[in-house]
Amino acid sequence: MQTPKTSYIPCPDCKGQGYVNRGLSKRAKQRYQKALEVHRRFPSNPKPVKPKAHLQPCTTCSASGLIPAAQPPVPDTNTFPNVAIIGAGIGGMALAVACLHRGIPFTVYERDLHVDARSQGYGLTLQQAHTALKGFGIHELEDGVVSTRHLAHKPDGTVVGEWGMRKWDAGTHTTAKKTNIHIARQALRKTLFDQLGEAHQIQWGHQLLGIQPTDTGALQLHLEVDGTSKTAHADLVVGADGIRSTVRTMLLKPQLLPLQYLGCIVILGICKLKALSEVESPLLDSATVFQTADGTARMYMMPYDRESVMWQFSFPIPEDQAQALSALGPEALKQAVQHRTPWHAPIPQVVAATEPGLISGYPVYDRELLTPDFTKNWGNCTLLGDAAHPMSPFKGQGANQALLDALALAKRITKGYSPAKTFKASNLRKRVLNKFETEMLKRSALKVTASAKAAAVLHSEKVLQERDGPRGGVSKK
Ligand SMILES: Cc1cc2nc3c(=O)[nH]c(=O)nc-3n(C[C@H](O)[C@H](O)[C@H](O)COP(=O)(O)OP(=O)(O)OC[C@H]3O[C@@H](n4cnc5c(N)ncnc54)[C@H](O)[C@@H]3O)c2cc1C
């Protein structure tokens, strides 16, 4: 167990929100008053809508909502609901950290036996969530790698597009602030885990089986632990349990919004750079991301960490064949890639040098979008991350959205309750959950739709067009 380097508490000036309401500007007030006056005198003119006050970044905490402290706040069980977080993936772990910093009592229930139980192996690119990480007290990702050059090729190596900081600024602006940052999923998860330090409340080896309301308004959780059943209680249950979420299945009828196959398989590999010591290629400089496509299949390669690259090969295939190929395992997946990529260097060399243990493959799914009409009857349960809005990996947004969801929910809870307005089971949905879900579903819907579109475009002739910018209307992947 590690202790966090620094603890945090909510910023007293913005009450943990990161933004302060400075009211309406003098000019906006005058404009509104004038329009209102016109409407009074001439009622045929439409009544003006009162402008919303500007939220400005809080200068005390640089918009993070947090300030450093010797200890995290003591969980405030009188003011806030007791939160059960189901799943310690990126979204669940992030919500735990955000609750810790804000004094919201929580327990995480994760079916894996410990943090390293699975290889959890692939790389993520952090885009807008990179900025949001300071809201979790993370100011630097020690294991992150910054890319400064993006290239798109045809299979013979002809460049059809180049973009990124190296091209735009001739290498003068390569700071992490302005670029995407690549990090292994497990390294990001461990960074969040380390933030929890001694205070962490993760119940490993606890698989959620069911949730039942009780007479007191609390929710009873049914869990399986080492083959035996166990119960626990919470005021709020958050399903952060991934694309095949148990919580979601309980809240929605299983036949509603089932998984939708997006027509392709993704095969992933991680290759150590030391296994490529014979290969000289500027594409393997740990700061370049490239893709190569033939109008049907696509290879995407990016830095995984300072010592490895990650590749992601995808191609259209019927769902039953994708499932069968995935089940055949690493050697068959590797052969499927090699057979389809007699392409420019270093693609064949990287695939050949990838250890089978670091190769996996999955059919790609998402689900039809949820709307607040579905969620408004969920009582004191909600979802976040892939459980709420699974999407294809082709826009690299799933983890970014899960992080934003987690921060948004913790902020909503602190906004909804204070010592003067304490938690009651009867007002959680209205004060917190409806607002959280409306914002989350609206924000993530754009990404789900764009990610599905990218799955089609990136495996079509359109990807071969010459253009110095991301392919398929996508910002990455
Ligand atoms: C190849 C690939 C590349 C990707 N690249 C990117 C990228 O570049 N950028 C990006 O932002 N996103 C990317 N994503 C998507 C991203 O990884 C996911 O969207 C993100 O991990 C979702 O996080 P989550 O916490 O919602 O779910 P998960 O990380 O799936 O976590 C769910 C957790 O819940 C646990 N669980 C499940 N059921 C139960 C239960 N009944 N009881 C207890 N625990 C349970 C699981 O064990 C797991 O730990 C990529 C995905 C893939 C597959």
CSV table of N, CA, C and O in Angstrom, one decimal, residues 39-149:
chain,number,residue,atom,x,y,z
A,39,HIS,N,-39.4,44.8,-24.4
A,39,HIS,CA,-40.5,43.8,-24.4
A,39,HIS,C,-41.7,44.4,-23.6
A,39,HIS,O,-42.8,44.2,-24.0
A,40,ARG,N,-41.4,45.1,-22.5
A,40,ARG,CA,-42.5,45.6,-21.7
A,40,ARG,C,-43.3,46.7,-22.4
A,40,ARG,O,-44.5,46.7,-22.4
A,41,ARG,N,-42.5,47.5,-23.1
A,41,ARG,CA,-43.2,48.6,-23.9
A,41,ARG,C,-43.9,48.1,-25.1
A,41,ARG,O,-45.0,48.5,-25.5
A,42,PHE,N,-43.3,47.1,-25.8
A,42,PHE,CA,-43.8,46.6,-27.0
A,42,PHE,C,-43.9,45.0,-26.9
A,42,PHE,O,-43.0,44.3,-27.3
A,43,PRO,N,-45.0,44.5,-26.2
A,43,PRO,CA,-45.0,43.1,-25.9
A,43,PRO,C,-45.0,42.2,-27.1
A,43,PRO,O,-44.7,41.0,-27.0
A,44,SER,N,-45.1,42.7,-28.3
A,44,SER,CA,-45.0,41.8,-29.5
A,44,SER,C,-43.5,41.4,-29.7
A,44,SER,O,-43.2,40.4,-30.3
A,45,ASN,N,-42.6,42.2,-29.1
A,45,ASN,CA,-41.2,41.7,-29.1
A,45,ASN,C,-41.0,40.5,-28.1
A,45,ASN,O,-41.6,40.6,-27.0
A,46,PRO,N,-40.2,39.5,-28.5
A,46,PRO,CA,-40.1,38.4,-27.6
A,46,PRO,C,-39.4,38.7,-26.3
A,46,PRO,O,-38.6,39.6,-26.3
A,47,LYS,N,-39.9,38.0,-25.2
A,47,LYS,CA,-39.3,38.3,-23.9
A,47,LYS,C,-37.9,37.8,-23.9
A,47,LYS,O,-37.6,36.6,-24.3
A,48,PRO,N,-36.9,38.6,-23.5
A,48,PRO,CA,-35.5,38.1,-23.6
A,48,PRO,C,-35.2,37.0,-22.5
A,48,PRO,O,-35.9,37.0,-21.4
A,49,VAL,N,-34.4,36.1,-22.8
A,49,VAL,CA,-34.0,35.1,-21.9
A,49,VAL,C,-32.9,35.6,-21.0
A,49,VAL,O,-31.9,36.2,-21.5
A,50,LYS,N,-33.0,35.5,-19.7
A,50,LYS,CA,-32.0,36.0,-18.8
A,50,LYS,C,-30.7,35.3,-19.0
A,50,LYS,O,-30.6,34.1,-19.0
A,51,PRO,N,-29.6,36.1,-19.3
A,51,PRO,CA,-28.3,35.4,-19.6
A,51,PRO,C,-27.8,34.7,-18.4
A,51,PRO,O,-28.0,35.2,-17.2
A,52,LYS,N,-27.0,33.6,-18.6
A,52,LYS,CA,-26.4,32.9,-17.5
A,52,LYS,C,-25.1,33.6,-17.1
A,52,LYS,O,-24.4,34.1,-17.9
A,53,ALA,N,-24.9,33.6,-15.7
A,53,ALA,CA,-23.6,34.3,-15.3
A,53,ALA,C,-22.4,33.5,-15.8
A,53,ALA,O,-22.5,32.3,-15.9
A,54,HIS,N,-21.3,34.2,-16.0
A,54,HIS,CA,-20.1,33.5,-16.4
A,54,HIS,C,-19.4,32.8,-15.3
A,54,HIS,O,-19.3,33.3,-14.2
A,55,LEU,N,-19.1,31.5,-15.6
A,55,LEU,CA,-18.3,30.8,-14.6
A,55,LEU,C,-16.8,31.1,-14.9
A,55,LEU,O,-16.4,30.9,-16.1
A,56,GLN,N,-16.0,31.5,-13.9
A,56,GLN,CA,-14.6,31.8,-14.2
A,56,GLN,C,-13.7,30.8,-13.5
A,56,GLN,O,-14.1,30.5,-12.3
A,57,PRO,N,-12.6,30.4,-14.1
A,57,PRO,CA,-11.7,29.5,-13.4
A,57,PRO,C,-11.3,30.1,-12.0
A,57,PRO,O,-11.0,31.3,-12.0
A,58,CYS,N,-11.3,29.3,-11.0
A,58,CYS,CA,-10.9,29.8,-9.7
A,58,CYS,C,-9.4,30.0,-9.6
A,58,CYS,O,-8.7,29.0,-10.0
A,59,THR,N,-9.0,31.1,-9.2
A,59,THR,CA,-7.6,31.4,-9.3
A,59,THR,C,-6.9,30.8,-8.0
A,59,THR,O,-5.7,30.5,-8.1
A,60,THR,N,-7.6,30.6,-7.0
A,60,THR,CA,-7.0,30.0,-5.8
A,60,THR,C,-6.4,28.6,-6.0
A,60,THR,O,-5.4,28.3,-5.5
A,61,CYS,N,-7.2,27.8,-6.8
A,61,CYS,CA,-6.8,26.4,-7.0
A,61,CYS,C,-6.4,26.2,-8.5
A,61,CYS,O,-6.3,25.0,-8.9
A,62,SER,N,-6.3,27.2,-9.3
A,62,SER,CA,-6.0,27.0,-10.7
A,62,SER,C,-7.1,26.1,-11.4
A,62,SER,O,-6.7,25.3,-12.2
A,63,ALA,N,-8.3,26.3,-11.0
A,63,ALA,CA,-9.4,25.6,-11.5
A,63,ALA,C,-9.5,24.1,-11.2
A,63,ALA,O,-10.3,23.4,-11.8
A,64,SER,N,-8.6,23.6,-10.3
A,64,SER,CA,-8.6,22.2,-10.0
A,64,SER,C,-9.7,21.8,-9.0
A,64,SER,O,-10.1,20.7,-8.9
A,65,GLY,N,-10.1,22.8,-8.3
A,65,GLY,CA,-11.1,22.5,-7.2
A,65,GLY,C,-10.5,22.0,-5.9
A,65,GLY,O,-11.2,21.7,-5.0
A,66,LEU,N,-9.1,21.8,-5.9
A,66,LEU,CA,-8.5,21.2,-4.8
A,66,LEU,C,-7.3,22.1,-4.3
A,66,LEU,O,-6.7,22.8,-5.1
A,67,ILE,N,-7.0,22.0,-3.0
A,67,ILE,CA,-5.8,22.6,-2.5
A,67,ILE,C,-5.1,21.6,-1.7
A,67,ILE,O,-5.7,20.7,-1.1
A,68,PRO,N,-3.7,21.6,-1.7
A,68,PRO,CA,-3.0,20.6,-0.9
A,68,PRO,C,-3.2,20.7,0.6
A,68,PRO,O,-3.5,21.8,1.1
A,69,ALA,N,-3.2,19.6,1.2
A,69,ALA,CA,-3.4,19.5,2.7
A,69,ALA,C,-2.6,18.4,3.3
A,69,ALA,O,-2.2,17.5,2.5
A,70,ALA,N,-2.4,18.4,4.6
A,70,ALA,CA,-1.6,17.3,5.2
A,70,ALA,C,-2.4,16.0,5.1
A,70,ALA,O,-1.8,14.9,5.0
A,71,GLN,N,-3.7,16.0,5.2
A,71,GLN,CA,-4.5,14.8,5.2
A,71,GLN,C,-5.8,15.1,4.4
A,71,GLN,O,-6.2,16.2,4.3
A,72,PRO,N,-6.3,14.0,3.8
A,72,PRO,CA,-7.6,14.2,3.1
A,72,PRO,C,-8.7,14.5,4.1
A,72,PRO,O,-8.5,14.2,5.3
A,73,PRO,N,-9.8,15.1,3.7
A,73,PRO,CA,-10.9,15.4,4.7
A,73,PRO,C,-11.4,14.1,5.3
A,73,PRO,O,-11.4,13.1,4.6
A,74,VAL,N,-11.9,14.2,6.5
A,74,VAL,CA,-12.6,13.1,7.1
A,74,VAL,C,-13.9,12.9,6.4
A,74,VAL,O,-14.7,13.8,6.2
A,75,PRO,N,-14.3,11.6,6.0
A,75,PRO,CA,-15.6,11.4,5.3
A,75,PRO,C,-16.7,12.0,6.1
A,75,PRO,O,-16.9,11.7,7.3
A,76,ASP,N,-17.5,12.8,5.5
A,76,ASP,CA,-18.6,13.5,6.2
A,76,ASP,C,-19.9,12.7,5.9
A,76,ASP,O,-20.7,12.9,5.0
A,77,THR,N,-20.2,11.7,6.9
A,77,THR,CA,-21.3,10.8,6.7
A,77,THR,C,-22.7,11.5,7.0
A,77,THR,O,-23.7,11.0,6.7
A,78,ASN,N,-22.6,12.7,7.7
A,78,ASN,CA,-23.8,13.4,8.0
A,78,ASN,C,-24.3,14.2,6.8
A,78,ASN,O,-25.5,14.3,6.6
A,79,THR,N,-23.4,14.7,6.0
A,79,THR,CA,-23.8,15.6,4.9
A,79,THR,C,-24.0,14.9,3.6
A,79,THR,O,-25.0,15.1,2.9
A,80,PHE,N,-23.1,13.9,3.3
A,80,PHE,CA,-23.1,13.3,2.0
A,80,PHE,C,-23.7,11.9,2.0
A,80,PHE,O,-23.6,11.2,3.0
A,81,PRO,N,-24.2,11.4,0.8
A,81,PRO,CA,-24.6,10.0,0.8
A,81,PRO,C,-23.4,9.1,0.9
A,81,PRO,O,-22.3,9.5,0.5
A,82,ASN,N,-23.6,7.9,1.4
A,82,ASN,CA,-22.6,6.9,1.4
A,82,ASN,C,-22.6,6.1,0.0
A,82,ASN,O,-23.6,5.5,-0.3
A,83,VAL,N,-21.5,6.3,-0.7
A,83,VAL,CA,-21.5,5.8,-2.1
A,83,VAL,C,-20.8,4.4,-2.2
A,83,VAL,O,-19.7,4.2,-1.7
A,84,ALA,N,-21.5,3.5,-2.9
A,84,ALA,CA,-20.9,2.2,-3.3
A,84,ALA,C,-20.6,2.3,-4.8
A,84,ALA,O,-21.4,2.6,-5.6
A,85,ILE,N,-19.3,2.2,-5.1
A,85,ILE,CA,-18.8,2.2,-6.4
A,85,ILE,C,-18.5,0.8,-6.9
A,85,ILE,O,-17.7,0.1,-6.3
A,86,ILE,N,-19.2,0.4,-8.0
A,86,ILE,CA,-19.0,-1.0,-8.4
A,86,ILE,C,-18.0,-1.0,-9.6
A,86,ILE,O,-18.3,-0.4,-10.7
A,87,GLY,N,-16.9,-1.5,-9.4
A,87,GLY,CA,-15.8,-1.6,-10.4
A,87,GLY,C,-14.7,-0.6,-10.1
A,87,GLY,O,-14.9,0.6,-9.8
A,88,ALA,N,-13.5,-1.2,-10.1
A,88,ALA,CA,-12.3,-0.3,-9.9
A,88,ALA,C,-11.5,-0.2,-11.2
A,88,ALA,O,-10.3,-0.4,-11.2
A,89,GLY,N,-12.2,0.0,-12.3
A,89,GLY,CA,-11.5,0.3,-13.6
A,89,GLY,C,-11.1,1.8,-13.5
A,89,GLY,O,-11.0,2.4,-12.5
A,90,ILE,N,-10.9,2.4,-14.7
A,90,ILE,CA,-10.5,3.8,-14.7
A,90,ILE,C,-11.6,4.7,-14.1
A,90,ILE,O,-11.3,5.6,-13.3
A,91,GLY,N,-12.9,4.5,-14.5
A,91,GLY,CA,-14.0,5.4,-14.0
A,91,GLY,C,-14.2,5.2,-12.5
A,91,GLY,O,-14.3,6.2,-11.8
A,92,GLY,N,-14.2,3.9,-12.0
A,92,GLY,CA,-14.5,3.7,-10.6
A,92,GLY,C,-13.4,4.2,-9.7
A,92,GLY,O,-13.6,4.8,-8.7
A,93,MET,N,-12.2,3.9,-10.1
A,93,MET,CA,-11.0,4.4,-9.4
A,93,MET,C,-11.0,5.9,-9.3
A,93,MET,O,-10.7,6.5,-8.3
A,94,ALA,N,-11.3,6.5,-10.4
A,94,ALA,CA,-11.3,8.0,-10.5
A,94,ALA,C,-12.4,8.6,-9.6
A,94,ALA,O,-12.2,9.6,-8.9
A,95,LEU,N,-13.6,7.9,-9.5
A,95,LEU,CA,-14.6,8.5,-8.7
A,95,LEU,C,-14.2,8.3,-7.2
A,95,LEU,O,-14.5,9.2,-6.4
A,96,ALA,N,-13.5,7.2,-6.9
A,96,ALA,CA,-13.1,7.0,-5.5
A,96,ALA,C,-12.1,8.1,-5.1
A,96,ALA,O,-12.3,8.7,-4.0
A,97,VAL,N,-11.2,8.5,-6.0
A,97,VAL,CA,-10.2,9.6,-5.7
A,97,VAL,C,-11.0,10.9,-5.5
A,97,VAL,O,-10.7,11.7,-4.6
A,98,ALA,N,-11.9,11.2,-6.4
A,98,ALA,CA,-12.7,12.4,-6.3
A,98,ALA,C,-13.5,12.5,-5.1
A,98,ALA,O,-13.6,13.6,-4.5
A,99,CYS,N,-14.0,11.4,-4.6
A,99,CYS,CA,-14.8,11.3,-3.4
A,99,CYS,C,-13.9,11.6,-2.2
A,99,CYS,O,-14.2,12.3,-1.2
A,100,LEU,N,-12.7,10.9,-2.2
A,100,LEU,CA,-11.7,11.0,-1.1
A,100,LEU,C,-11.4,12.5,-0.9
A,100,LEU,O,-11.4,13.0,0.3
A,101,HIS,N,-11.1,13.2,-1.9
A,101,HIS,CA,-10.7,14.6,-1.8
A,101,HIS,C,-11.8,15.5,-1.3
A,101,HIS,O,-11.6,16.6,-0.9
A,102,ARG,N,-13.0,15.1,-1.5
A,102,ARG,CA,-14.2,15.9,-1.2
A,102,ARG,C,-14.9,15.5,0.1
A,102,ARG,O,-16.0,16.0,0.4
A,103,GLY,N,-14.3,14.5,0.8
A,103,GLY,CA,-14.9,14.1,2.1
A,103,GLY,C,-16.2,13.3,1.9
A,103,GLY,O,-17.1,13.2,2.8
A,104,ILE,N,-16.4,12.7,0.7
A,104,ILE,CA,-17.7,11.9,0.4
A,104,ILE,C,-17.4,10.5,0.8
A,104,ILE,O,-16.4,9.9,0.3
A,105,PRO,N,-18.1,9.9,1.7
A,105,PRO,CA,-17.8,8.5,2.1
A,105,PRO,C,-18.1,7.5,1.0
A,105,PRO,O,-19.1,7.6,0.3
A,106,PHE,N,-17.2,6.6,0.8
A,106,PHE,CA,-17.3,5.7,-0.4
A,106,PHE,C,-16.7,4.3,-0.1
A,106,PHE,O,-15.8,4.2,0.8
A,107,THR,N,-17.2,3.3,-0.8
A,107,THR,CA,-16.5,2.0,-0.8
A,107,THR,C,-16.5,1.5,-2.2
A,107,THR,O,-17.6,1.6,-2.9
A,108,VAL,N,-15.4,1.0,-2.7
A,108,VAL,CA,-15.4,0.4,-4.0
A,108,VAL,C,-15.5,-1.1,-3.9
A,108,VAL,O,-14.8,-1.7,-3.1
A,109,TYR,N,-16.3,-1.7,-4.7
A,109,TYR,CA,-16.4,-3.2,-4.8
A,109,TYR,C,-15.9,-3.7,-6.2
A,109,TYR,O,-16.5,-3.3,-7.2
A,110,GLU,N,-14.8,-4.4,-6.2
A,110,GLU,CA,-14.2,-4.9,-7.5
A,110,GLU,C,-14.1,-6.4,-7.5
A,110,GLU,O,-13.6,-7.0,-6.5
A,111,ARG,N,-14.5,-7.0,-8.6
A,111,ARG,CA,-14.5,-8.5,-8.6
A,111,ARG,C,-13.0,-9.0,-8.7
A,111,ARG,O,-12.8,-10.1,-8.3
A,112,ASP,N,-12.1,-8.3,-9.3
A,112,ASP,CA,-10.7,-8.7,-9.4
A,112,ASP,C,-10.2,-8.8,-8.0
A,112,ASP,O,-10.6,-8.1,-7.1
A,113,LEU,N,-9.1,-9.7,-7.8
A,113,LEU,CA,-8.6,-10.0,-6.5
A,113,LEU,C,-7.7,-8.9,-6.0
A,113,LEU,O,-7.5,-8.7,-4.8
A,114,HIS,N,-7.0,-8.2,-6.9
A,114,HIS,CA,-6.1,-7.1,-6.5
A,114,HIS,C,-5.8,-6.2,-7.7
A,114,HIS,O,-6.3,-6.6,-8.9
A,115,VAL,N,-5.1,-5.1,-7.5
A,115,VAL,CA,-5.0,-4.1,-8.6
A,115,VAL,C,-4.3,-4.7,-9.8
A,115,VAL,O,-4.5,-4.2,-10.9
A,116,ASP,N,-3.4,-5.6,-9.6
A,116,ASP,CA,-2.6,-6.2,-10.7
A,116,ASP,C,-3.2,-7.5,-11.2
A,116,ASP,O,-2.5,-8.3,-11.9
A,117,ALA,N,-4.4,-7.8,-10.9
A,117,ALA,CA,-5.0,-9.2,-11.2
A,117,ALA,C,-5.0,-9.5,-12.7
A,117,ALA,O,-4.8,-10.6,-13.0
A,118,ARG,N,-5.2,-8.5,-13.5
A,118,ARG,CA,-5.2,-8.8,-14.9
A,118,ARG,C,-4.1,-7.9,-15.6
A,118,ARG,O,-3.7,-6.9,-15.1
A,119,SER,N,-3.7,-8.3,-16.8
A,119,SER,CA,-2.7,-7.6,-17.5
A,119,SER,C,-3.2,-6.2,-17.8
A,119,SER,O,-2.4,-5.2,-17.8
A,120,GLN,N,-4.5,-6.0,-18.0
A,120,GLN,CA,-5.1,-4.7,-18.2
A,120,GLN,C,-4.3,-3.9,-19.3
A,120,GLN,O,-4.2,-2.7,-19.3
A,121,GLY,N,-3.8,-4.7,-20.3
A,121,GLY,CA,-2.8,-4.2,-21.2
A,121,GLY,C,-3.2,-3.5,-22.5
A,121,GLY,O,-3.4,-4.2,-23.5
A,122,TYR,N,-3.3,-2.3,-22.5
A,122,TYR,CA,-3.3,-1.5,-23.7
A,122,TYR,C,-3.0,0.0,-23.4
A,122,TYR,O,-3.1,0.3,-22.2
A,123,GLY,N,-2.7,0.8,-24.4
A,123,GLY,CA,-2.3,2.1,-24.1
A,123,GLY,C,-3.5,3.1,-24.3
A,123,GLY,O,-4.4,2.8,-25.2
A,124,LEU,N,-3.6,4.2,-23.6
A,124,LEU,CA,-4.6,5.2,-23.7
A,124,LEU,C,-4.0,6.5,-24.2
A,124,LEU,O,-2.8,6.7,-23.9
A,125,THR,N,-4.7,7.2,-24.9
A,125,THR,CA,-4.3,8.6,-25.2
A,125,THR,C,-5.2,9.5,-24.5
A,125,THR,O,-6.5,9.4,-24.6
A,126,LEU,N,-4.7,10.4,-23.7
A,126,LEU,CA,-5.5,11.4,-22.9
A,126,LEU,C,-5.5,12.7,-23.7
A,126,LEU,O,-4.5,13.3,-24.0
A,127,GLN,N,-6.7,13.1,-23.9
A,127,GLN,CA,-7.0,14.3,-24.7
A,127,GLN,C,-7.5,15.4,-23.7
A,127,GLN,O,-6.7,15.8,-22.9
A,128,GLN,N,-8.8,15.7,-23.7
A,128,GLN,CA,-9.3,16.7,-22.8
A,128,GLN,C,-9.2,16.3,-21.3
A,128,GLN,O,-9.0,17.1,-20.4
A,129,ALA,N,-9.2,14.9,-21.1
A,129,ALA,CA,-9.1,14.5,-19.7
A,129,ALA,C,-7.7,14.8,-19.1
A,129,ALA,O,-7.5,14.8,-17.9
A,130,HIS,N,-6.7,15.0,-20.0
A,130,HIS,CA,-5.4,15.3,-19.5
A,130,HIS,C,-5.4,16.6,-18.6
A,130,HIS,O,-4.8,16.6,-17.5
A,131,THR,N,-6.2,17.6,-19.0
A,131,THR,CA,-6.3,18.8,-18.2
A,131,THR,C,-7.2,18.5,-17.0
A,131,THR,O,-6.9,19.0,-15.9
A,132,ALA,N,-8.2,17.6,-17.1
A,132,ALA,CA,-9.1,17.3,-16.0
A,132,ALA,C,-8.3,16.6,-14.9
A,132,ALA,O,-8.8,16.6,-13.7
A,133,LEU,N,-7.2,16.0,-15.2
A,133,LEU,CA,-6.5,15.2,-14.2
A,133,LEU,C,-6.1,16.0,-12.9
A,133,LEU,O,-6.1,15.5,-11.8
A,134,LYS,N,-5.9,17.3,-13.1
A,134,LYS,CA,-5.6,18.1,-11.9
A,134,LYS,C,-6.7,18.1,-10.9
A,134,LYS,O,-6.5,18.3,-9.7
A,135,GLY,N,-8.0,17.8,-11.4
A,135,GLY,CA,-9.1,17.7,-10.5
A,135,GLY,C,-9.1,16.5,-9.6
A,135,GLY,O,-9.9,16.3,-8.7
A,136,PHE,N,-8.1,15.6,-10.0
A,136,PHE,CA,-7.9,14.4,-9.1
A,136,PHE,C,-6.6,14.5,-8.4
A,136,PHE,O,-6.0,13.5,-7.9
A,137,GLY,N,-6.0,15.7,-8.4
A,137,GLY,CA,-4.8,15.9,-7.7
A,137,GLY,C,-3.6,15.4,-8.4
A,137,GLY,O,-2.5,15.2,-7.8
A,138,ILE,N,-3.7,15.1,-9.7
A,138,ILE,CA,-2.6,14.6,-10.5
A,138,ILE,C,-2.1,15.7,-11.4
A,138,ILE,O,-2.8,16.1,-12.4
A,139,HIS,N,-0.9,16.2,-11.2
A,139,HIS,CA,-0.4,17.3,-12.0
A,139,HIS,C,0.6,16.9,-13.0
A,139,HIS,O,0.9,17.6,-13.9
A,140,GLU,N,1.1,15.7,-12.9
A,140,GLU,CA,2.0,15.2,-13.8
A,140,GLU,C,1.9,13.6,-13.9
A,140,GLU,O,1.7,13.0,-12.9
A,141,LEU,N,1.9,13.1,-15.2
A,141,LEU,CA,1.9,11.7,-15.3
A,141,LEU,C,3.3,11.2,-15.6
A,141,LEU,O,3.8,11.3,-16.7
A,142,GLU,N,3.9,10.7,-14.5
A,142,GLU,CA,5.3,10.2,-14.6
A,142,GLU,C,5.5,9.2,-15.8
A,142,GLU,O,6.5,9.2,-16.4
A,143,ASP,N,4.5,8.4,-16.0
A,143,ASP,CA,4.7,7.3,-17.0
A,143,ASP,C,4.1,7.7,-18.4
A,143,ASP,O,4.1,6.9,-19.3
A,144,GLY,N,3.7,9.0,-18.5
A,144,GLY,CA,3.1,9.4,-19.8
A,144,GLY,C,4.1,9.8,-20.8
A,144,GLY,O,5.3,10.2,-20.5
A,145,VAL,N,3.8,9.6,-22.1
A,145,VAL,CA,4.7,9.9,-23.2
A,145,VAL,C,4.0,10.9,-24.1
A,145,VAL,O,2.8,10.6,-24.4
A,146,VAL,N,4.6,11.9,-24.5
A,146,VAL,CA,4.0,12.9,-25.3
A,146,VAL,C,4.3,12.7,-26.8
A,146,VAL,O,5.5,12.4,-27.1
A,147,SER,N,3.3,12.7,-27.6
A,147,SER,CA,3.6,12.5,-29.1
A,147,SER,C,3.6,13.9,-29.7
A,147,SER,O,2.8,14.8,-29.4
A,148,THR,N,4.5,14.1,-30.7
A,148,THR,CA,4.6,15.4,-31.3
A,148,THR,C,4.4,15.3,-32.8
A,148,THR,O,4.4,16.3,-33.5
A,149,ARG,N,4.2,14.1,-33.4
A,149,ARG,CA,4.1,13.9,-34.8
A,149,ARG,C,3.1,12.8,-35.1
A,149,ARG,O,3.2,11.7,-34.5
